[in-house]
mmCIF file of C-alpha atoms and ligand atoms in Angstrom:
data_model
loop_
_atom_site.group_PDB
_atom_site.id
_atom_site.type_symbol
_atom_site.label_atom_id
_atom_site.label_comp_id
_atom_site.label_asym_id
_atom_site.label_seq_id
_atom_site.Cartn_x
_atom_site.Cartn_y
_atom_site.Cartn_z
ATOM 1 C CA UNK A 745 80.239 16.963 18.549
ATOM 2 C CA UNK A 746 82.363 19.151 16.402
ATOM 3 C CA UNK A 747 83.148 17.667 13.036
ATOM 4 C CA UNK A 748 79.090 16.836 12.586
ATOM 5 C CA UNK A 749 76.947 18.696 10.219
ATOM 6 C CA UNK A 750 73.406 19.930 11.133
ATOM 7 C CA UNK A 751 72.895 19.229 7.471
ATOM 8 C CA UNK A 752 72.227 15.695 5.933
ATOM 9 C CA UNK A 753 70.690 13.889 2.831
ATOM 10 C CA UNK A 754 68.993 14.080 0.662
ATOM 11 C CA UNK A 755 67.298 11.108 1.392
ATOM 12 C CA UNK A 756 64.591 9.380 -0.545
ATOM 13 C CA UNK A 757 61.163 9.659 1.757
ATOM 14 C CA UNK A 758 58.056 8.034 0.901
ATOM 15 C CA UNK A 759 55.954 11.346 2.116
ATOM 16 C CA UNK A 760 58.369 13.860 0.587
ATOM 17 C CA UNK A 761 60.181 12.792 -2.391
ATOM 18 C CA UNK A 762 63.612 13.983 -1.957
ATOM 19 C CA UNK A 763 63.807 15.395 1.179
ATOM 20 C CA UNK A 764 66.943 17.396 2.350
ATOM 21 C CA UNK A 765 67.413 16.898 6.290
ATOM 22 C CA UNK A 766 68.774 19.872 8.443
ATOM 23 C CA UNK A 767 69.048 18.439 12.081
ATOM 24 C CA UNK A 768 68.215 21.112 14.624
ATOM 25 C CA UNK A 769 69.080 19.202 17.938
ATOM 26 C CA UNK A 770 72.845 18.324 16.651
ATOM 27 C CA UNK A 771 73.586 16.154 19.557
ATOM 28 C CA UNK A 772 74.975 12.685 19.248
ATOM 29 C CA UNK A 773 72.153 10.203 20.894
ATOM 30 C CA UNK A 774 68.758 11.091 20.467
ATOM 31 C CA UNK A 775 67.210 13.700 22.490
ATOM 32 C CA UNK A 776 62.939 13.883 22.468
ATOM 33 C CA UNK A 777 60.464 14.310 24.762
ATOM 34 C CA UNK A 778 59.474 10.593 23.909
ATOM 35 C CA UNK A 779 60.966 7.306 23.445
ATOM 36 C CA UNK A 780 58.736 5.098 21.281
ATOM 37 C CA UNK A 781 59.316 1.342 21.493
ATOM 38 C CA UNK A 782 59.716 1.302 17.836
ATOM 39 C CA UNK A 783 62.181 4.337 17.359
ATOM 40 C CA UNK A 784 65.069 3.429 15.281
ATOM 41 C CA UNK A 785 67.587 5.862 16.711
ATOM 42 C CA UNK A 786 67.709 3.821 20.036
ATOM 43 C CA UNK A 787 66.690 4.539 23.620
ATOM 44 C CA UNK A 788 66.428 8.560 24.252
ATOM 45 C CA UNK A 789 69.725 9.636 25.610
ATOM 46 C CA UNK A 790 68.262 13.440 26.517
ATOM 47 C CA UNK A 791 65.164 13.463 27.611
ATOM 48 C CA UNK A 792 64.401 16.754 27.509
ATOM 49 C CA UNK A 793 60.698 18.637 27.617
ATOM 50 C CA UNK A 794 61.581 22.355 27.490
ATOM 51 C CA UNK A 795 62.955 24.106 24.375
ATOM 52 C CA UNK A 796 66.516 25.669 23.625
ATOM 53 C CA UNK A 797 68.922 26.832 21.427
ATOM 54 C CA UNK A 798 71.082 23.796 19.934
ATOM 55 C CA UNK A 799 72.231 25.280 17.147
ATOM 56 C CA UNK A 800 72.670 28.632 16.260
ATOM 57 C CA UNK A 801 71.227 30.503 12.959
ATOM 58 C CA UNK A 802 74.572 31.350 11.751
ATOM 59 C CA UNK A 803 75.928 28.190 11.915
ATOM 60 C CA UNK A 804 73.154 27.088 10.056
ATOM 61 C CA UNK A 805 73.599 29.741 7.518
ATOM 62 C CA UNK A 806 77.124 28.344 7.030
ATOM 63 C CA UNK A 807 75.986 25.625 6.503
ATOM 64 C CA UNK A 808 73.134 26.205 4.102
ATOM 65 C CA UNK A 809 75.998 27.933 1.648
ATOM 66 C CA UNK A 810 77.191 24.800 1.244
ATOM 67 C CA UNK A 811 74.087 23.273 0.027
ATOM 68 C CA UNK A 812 72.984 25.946 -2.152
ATOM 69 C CA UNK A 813 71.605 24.299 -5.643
ATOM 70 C CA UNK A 814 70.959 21.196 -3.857
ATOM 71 C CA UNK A 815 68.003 19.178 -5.867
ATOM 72 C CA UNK A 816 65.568 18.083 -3.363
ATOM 73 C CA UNK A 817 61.987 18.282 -3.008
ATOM 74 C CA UNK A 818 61.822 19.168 0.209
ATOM 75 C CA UNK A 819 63.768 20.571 3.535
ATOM 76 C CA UNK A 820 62.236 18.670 5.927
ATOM 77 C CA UNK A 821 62.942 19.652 9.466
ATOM 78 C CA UNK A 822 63.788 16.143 11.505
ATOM 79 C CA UNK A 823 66.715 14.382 12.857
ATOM 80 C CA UNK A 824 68.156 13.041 16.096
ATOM 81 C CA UNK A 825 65.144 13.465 18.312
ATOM 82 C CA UNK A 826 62.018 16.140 18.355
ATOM 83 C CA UNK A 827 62.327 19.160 16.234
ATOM 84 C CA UNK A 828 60.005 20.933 18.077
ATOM 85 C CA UNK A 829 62.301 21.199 21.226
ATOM 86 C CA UNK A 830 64.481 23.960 19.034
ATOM 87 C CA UNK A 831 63.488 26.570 20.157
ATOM 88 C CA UNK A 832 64.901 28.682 16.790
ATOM 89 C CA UNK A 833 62.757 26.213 14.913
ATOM 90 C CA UNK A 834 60.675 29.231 13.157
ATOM 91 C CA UNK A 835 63.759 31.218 11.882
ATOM 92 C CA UNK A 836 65.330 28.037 11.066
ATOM 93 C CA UNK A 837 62.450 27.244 8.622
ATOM 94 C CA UNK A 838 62.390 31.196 7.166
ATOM 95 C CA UNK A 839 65.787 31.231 7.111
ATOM 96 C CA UNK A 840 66.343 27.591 5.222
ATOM 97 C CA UNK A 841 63.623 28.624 2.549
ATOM 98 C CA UNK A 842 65.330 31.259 1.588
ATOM 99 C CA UNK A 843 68.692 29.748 1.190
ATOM 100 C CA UNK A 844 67.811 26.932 -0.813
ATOM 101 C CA UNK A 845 64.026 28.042 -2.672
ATOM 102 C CA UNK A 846 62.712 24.825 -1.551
ATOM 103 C CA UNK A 847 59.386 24.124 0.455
ATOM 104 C CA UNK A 848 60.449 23.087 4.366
ATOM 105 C CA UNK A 849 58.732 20.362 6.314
ATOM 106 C CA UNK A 850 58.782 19.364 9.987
ATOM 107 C CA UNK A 851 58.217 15.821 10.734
ATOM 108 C CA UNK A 852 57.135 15.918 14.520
ATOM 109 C CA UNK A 853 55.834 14.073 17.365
ATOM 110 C CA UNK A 854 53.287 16.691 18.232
ATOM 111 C CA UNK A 855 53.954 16.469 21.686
ATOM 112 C CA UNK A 856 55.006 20.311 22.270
ATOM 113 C CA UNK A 857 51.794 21.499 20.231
ATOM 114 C CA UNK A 858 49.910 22.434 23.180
ATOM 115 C CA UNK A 859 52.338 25.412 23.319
ATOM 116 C CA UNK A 860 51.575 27.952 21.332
ATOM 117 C CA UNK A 861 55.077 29.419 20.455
ATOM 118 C CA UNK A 862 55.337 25.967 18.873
ATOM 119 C CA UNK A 863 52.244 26.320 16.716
ATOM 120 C CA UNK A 864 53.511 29.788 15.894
ATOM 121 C CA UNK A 865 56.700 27.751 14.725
ATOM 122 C CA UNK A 866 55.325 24.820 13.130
ATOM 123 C CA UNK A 867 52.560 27.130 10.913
ATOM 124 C CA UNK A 868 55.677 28.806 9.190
ATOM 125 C CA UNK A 869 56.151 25.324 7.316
ATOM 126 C CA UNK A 870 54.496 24.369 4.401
ATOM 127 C CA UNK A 871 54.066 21.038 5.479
ATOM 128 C CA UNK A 872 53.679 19.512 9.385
ATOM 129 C CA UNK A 873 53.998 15.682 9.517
ATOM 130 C CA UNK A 874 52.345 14.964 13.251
ATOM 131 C CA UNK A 875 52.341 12.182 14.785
ATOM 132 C CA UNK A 876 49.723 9.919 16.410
ATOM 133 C CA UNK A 877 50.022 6.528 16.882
ATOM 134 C CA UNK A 878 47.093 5.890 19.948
ATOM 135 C CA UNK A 879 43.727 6.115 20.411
ATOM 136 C CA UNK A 880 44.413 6.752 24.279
ATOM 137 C CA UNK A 881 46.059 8.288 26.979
ATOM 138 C CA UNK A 882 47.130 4.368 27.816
ATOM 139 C CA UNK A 883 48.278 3.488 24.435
ATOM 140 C CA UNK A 884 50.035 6.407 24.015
ATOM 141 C CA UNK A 885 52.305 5.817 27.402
ATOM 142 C CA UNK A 886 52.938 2.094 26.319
ATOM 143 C CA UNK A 887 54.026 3.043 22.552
ATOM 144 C CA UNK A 888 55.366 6.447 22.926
ATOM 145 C CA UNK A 889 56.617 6.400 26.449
ATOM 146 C CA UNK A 890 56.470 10.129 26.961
ATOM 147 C CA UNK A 891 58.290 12.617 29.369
ATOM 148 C CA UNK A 892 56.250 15.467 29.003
ATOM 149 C CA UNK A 893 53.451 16.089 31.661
ATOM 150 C CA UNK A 894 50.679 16.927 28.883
ATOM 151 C CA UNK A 895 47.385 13.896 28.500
ATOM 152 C CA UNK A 896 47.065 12.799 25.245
ATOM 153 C CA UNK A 897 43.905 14.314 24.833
ATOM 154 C CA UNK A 898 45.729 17.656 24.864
ATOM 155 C CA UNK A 899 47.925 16.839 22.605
ATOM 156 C CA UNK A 900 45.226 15.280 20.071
ATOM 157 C CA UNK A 901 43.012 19.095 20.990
ATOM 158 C CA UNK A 902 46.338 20.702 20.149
ATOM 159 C CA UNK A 903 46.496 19.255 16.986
ATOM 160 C CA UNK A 904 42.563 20.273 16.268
ATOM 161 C CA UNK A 905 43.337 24.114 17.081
ATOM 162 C CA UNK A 906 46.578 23.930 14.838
ATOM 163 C CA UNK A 907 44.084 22.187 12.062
ATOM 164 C CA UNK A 908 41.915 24.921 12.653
ATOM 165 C CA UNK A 909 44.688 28.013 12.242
ATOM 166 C CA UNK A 910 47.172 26.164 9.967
ATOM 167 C CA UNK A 911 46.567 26.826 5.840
ATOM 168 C CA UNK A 912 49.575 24.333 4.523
ATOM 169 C CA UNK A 913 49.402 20.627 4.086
ATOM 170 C CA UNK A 914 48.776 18.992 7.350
ATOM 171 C CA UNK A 915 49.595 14.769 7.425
ATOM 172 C CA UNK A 916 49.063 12.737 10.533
ATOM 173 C CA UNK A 917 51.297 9.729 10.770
ATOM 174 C CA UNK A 918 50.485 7.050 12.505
ATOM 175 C CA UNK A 919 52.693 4.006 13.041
ATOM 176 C CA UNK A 920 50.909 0.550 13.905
ATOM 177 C CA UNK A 921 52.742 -2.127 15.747
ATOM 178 C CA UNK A 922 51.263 -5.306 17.115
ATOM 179 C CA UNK A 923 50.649 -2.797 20.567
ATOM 180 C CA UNK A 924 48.070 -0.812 18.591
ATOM 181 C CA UNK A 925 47.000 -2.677 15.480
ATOM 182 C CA UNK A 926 43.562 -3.816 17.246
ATOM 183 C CA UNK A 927 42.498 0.046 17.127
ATOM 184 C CA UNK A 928 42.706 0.927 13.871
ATOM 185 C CA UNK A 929 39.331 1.398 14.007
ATOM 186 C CA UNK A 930 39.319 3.818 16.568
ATOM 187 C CA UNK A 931 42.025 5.359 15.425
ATOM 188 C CA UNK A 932 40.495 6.043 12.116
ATOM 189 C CA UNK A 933 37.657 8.083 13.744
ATOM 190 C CA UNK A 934 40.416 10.353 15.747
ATOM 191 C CA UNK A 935 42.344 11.271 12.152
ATOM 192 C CA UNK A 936 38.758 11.614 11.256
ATOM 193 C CA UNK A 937 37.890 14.506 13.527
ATOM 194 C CA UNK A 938 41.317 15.852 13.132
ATOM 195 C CA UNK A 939 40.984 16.641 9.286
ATOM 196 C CA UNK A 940 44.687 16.513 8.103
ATOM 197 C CA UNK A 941 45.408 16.595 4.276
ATOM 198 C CA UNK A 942 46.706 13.007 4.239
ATOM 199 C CA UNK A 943 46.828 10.277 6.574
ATOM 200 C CA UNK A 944 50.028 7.716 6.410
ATOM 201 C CA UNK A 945 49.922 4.432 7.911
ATOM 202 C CA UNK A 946 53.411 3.195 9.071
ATOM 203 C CA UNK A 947 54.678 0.700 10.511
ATOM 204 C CA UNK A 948 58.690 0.216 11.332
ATOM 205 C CA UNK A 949 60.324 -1.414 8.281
ATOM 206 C CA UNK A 950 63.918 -0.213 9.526
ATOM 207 C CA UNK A 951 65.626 -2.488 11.649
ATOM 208 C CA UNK A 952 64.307 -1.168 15.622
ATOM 209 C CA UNK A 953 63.416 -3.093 19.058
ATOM 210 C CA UNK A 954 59.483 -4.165 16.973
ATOM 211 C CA UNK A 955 58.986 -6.096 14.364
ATOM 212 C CA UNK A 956 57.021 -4.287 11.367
ATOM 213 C CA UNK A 957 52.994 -5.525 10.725
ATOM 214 C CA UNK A 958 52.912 -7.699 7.588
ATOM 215 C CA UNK A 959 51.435 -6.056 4.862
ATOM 216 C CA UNK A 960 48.201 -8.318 4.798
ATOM 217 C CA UNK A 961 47.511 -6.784 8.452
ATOM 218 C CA UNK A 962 48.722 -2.901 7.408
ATOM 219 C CA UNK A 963 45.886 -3.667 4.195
ATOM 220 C CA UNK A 964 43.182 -4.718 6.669
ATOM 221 C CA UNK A 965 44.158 -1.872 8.982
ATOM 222 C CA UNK A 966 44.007 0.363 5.731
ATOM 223 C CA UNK A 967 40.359 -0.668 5.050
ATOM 224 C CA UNK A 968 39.356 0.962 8.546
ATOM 225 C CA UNK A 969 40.583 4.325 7.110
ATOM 226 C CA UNK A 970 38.678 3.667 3.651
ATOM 227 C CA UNK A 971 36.201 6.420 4.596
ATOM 228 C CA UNK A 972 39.097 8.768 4.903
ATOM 229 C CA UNK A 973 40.786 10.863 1.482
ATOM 230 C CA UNK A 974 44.390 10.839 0.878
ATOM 231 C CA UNK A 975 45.398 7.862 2.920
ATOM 232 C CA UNK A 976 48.936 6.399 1.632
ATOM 233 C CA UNK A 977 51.001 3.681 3.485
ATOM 234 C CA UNK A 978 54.609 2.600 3.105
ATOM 235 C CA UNK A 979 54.084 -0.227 1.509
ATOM 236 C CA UNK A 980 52.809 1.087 -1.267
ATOM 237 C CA UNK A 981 54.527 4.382 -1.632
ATOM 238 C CA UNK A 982 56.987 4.897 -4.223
ATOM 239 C CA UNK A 983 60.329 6.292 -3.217
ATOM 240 C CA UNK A 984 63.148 7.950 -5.261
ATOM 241 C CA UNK A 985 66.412 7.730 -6.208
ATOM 242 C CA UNK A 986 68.657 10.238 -4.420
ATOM 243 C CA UNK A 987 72.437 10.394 -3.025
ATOM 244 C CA UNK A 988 73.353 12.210 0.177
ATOM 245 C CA UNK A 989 75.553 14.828 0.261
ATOM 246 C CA UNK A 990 77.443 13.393 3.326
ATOM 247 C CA UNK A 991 76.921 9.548 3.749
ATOM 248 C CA UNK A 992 78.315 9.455 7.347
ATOM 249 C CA UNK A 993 75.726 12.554 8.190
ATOM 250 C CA UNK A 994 73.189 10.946 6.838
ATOM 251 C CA UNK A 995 73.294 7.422 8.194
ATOM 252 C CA UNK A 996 73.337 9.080 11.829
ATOM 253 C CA UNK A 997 69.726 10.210 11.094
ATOM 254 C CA UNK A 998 68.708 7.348 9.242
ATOM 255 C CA UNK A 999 69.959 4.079 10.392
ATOM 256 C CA UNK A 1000 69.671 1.020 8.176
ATOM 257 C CA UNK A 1001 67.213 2.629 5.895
ATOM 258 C CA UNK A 1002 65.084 5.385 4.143
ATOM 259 C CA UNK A 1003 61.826 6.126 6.341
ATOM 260 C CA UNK A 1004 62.352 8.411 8.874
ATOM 261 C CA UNK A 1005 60.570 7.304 12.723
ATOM 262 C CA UNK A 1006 59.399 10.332 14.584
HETATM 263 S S1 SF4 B 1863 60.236 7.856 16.970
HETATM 264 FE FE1 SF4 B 1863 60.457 10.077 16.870
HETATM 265 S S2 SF4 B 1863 59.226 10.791 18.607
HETATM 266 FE FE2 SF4 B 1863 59.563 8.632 18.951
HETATM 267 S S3 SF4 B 1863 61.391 8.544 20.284
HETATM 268 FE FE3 SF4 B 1863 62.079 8.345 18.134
HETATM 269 S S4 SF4 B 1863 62.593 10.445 17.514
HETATM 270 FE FE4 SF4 B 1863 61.321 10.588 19.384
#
């Protein structure tokens, strides 16, 4: 692994404008505590539940030094797998701030919200991207194929108590595939209850194991959320012009495109 950079971007991002990446996890194949059918980083390599220490917070300070004056929008807290699972996560974000004066963002898969160390964590951003992408605890194990132990209901109750404590911008992404685009509907009433900031409707447009929806179903699907505010999709997002720092860095996080999966 030596020789990578916990560091990439920035890379345009339909949800964050120019969003500066710092990786967390630094390994080489993707390590979550899922493995969605549509992921574009591959199969999950490390499967991994608990939380550690990947990288360490003066290696990331290193690091950071090299960035400082970057222009970006955002740092936005994603990568090779599940941010969440660093367990330095919270002094990451602090730390990263303050380096480059620049809002930070975690884009996550929510599954590690029923802890509360990780809500601790997450409610230091100023923005939390969480994922759902079912209406159900079967759903959820066909799309998102998880490892951890927790029901999706205690995920989607995690999310509600974080809703409840958290004062930045919460966004619920949800990604629709052909497995899940019959319960929009349904799914509609769950981002309902949830009260994020801003829904986005996905669906995988870089090149991954699913073909994306066309965007005649992702409209229809859209109309089921019409009751909702601040509902964008990536169809119709704009995205900016940006060039990475590190090209190599950056195409390990973002295969064959510009819309980051998890
Ligand atoms: S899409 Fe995100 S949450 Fe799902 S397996 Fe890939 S990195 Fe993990």
């Amino acid at each position: 692994m030596s020789g990578n950079s916990v560091i990439y971007g920035p890379v345009p991002s339909w949800r964050l404008g120019r969003s500066f990446g710092i990786d967390l996890l630094y390994t080489e194949g993707k390590t979550c505590s899922f493995d969605c059918v549509y992921c574009q980083l591959g199969k999950t390599v490390h499967p991994l539940v608990e939380r550690k220490e990947f990288v360490t917070l003066s290696r990331l300070a290193e690091e950071l030094g090299r960035a400082k004056g970057i222009e970006a929008d955002y740092i936005t807290f994603s990568g090779v797998g599940e941010p969440t699972l660093a367990v330095n996560l919270g002094q990451a974000i602090t730390l990263a701030r303050s380096a480059l004066g620049l809002p930070a963002a975690v884009l996550t898969n929510s599954s590690l919200m029923t802890r509360e160390d990780v809500r601790r964590d997450l409610a230091l951003a100023d923005v939390v991207v969480a994922k759902v992408d079912a209406p159900d605890e079967e759903t959820f194990h066909r799309i998102n194929r998880p490892f951890i132990k927790d029901h999706w209901n205690e995920i989607t109750q995690a999310i509600k108590l974080f809703r409840e404590q958290y004062k930045g911008k919460l966004a619920l992404q949800m990604m629709f595939i052909d497995a899940n685009k019959q319960c929009a509907g349904e799914m509609a009433i769950i981002a309902e209850r949830l009260s994020p900031d801003e829904v986005q409707i996905n669906t995988p447009l870089r090149p991954c194991a699913v073909p994306p929806l066309s965007p005649e179903v992702m409209h229809s699907i859209m109309e089921k959320f019409s009751g909702l505010k601040n509902v964008v999709t990536v169809y119709e997002a704009p995205r900016p012009e940006v060039t990475p720092i590190d090209r190599k860095e950056t195409l390990r996080r973002r295969p064959g495109g510009d819309i980051y999966p998890g």
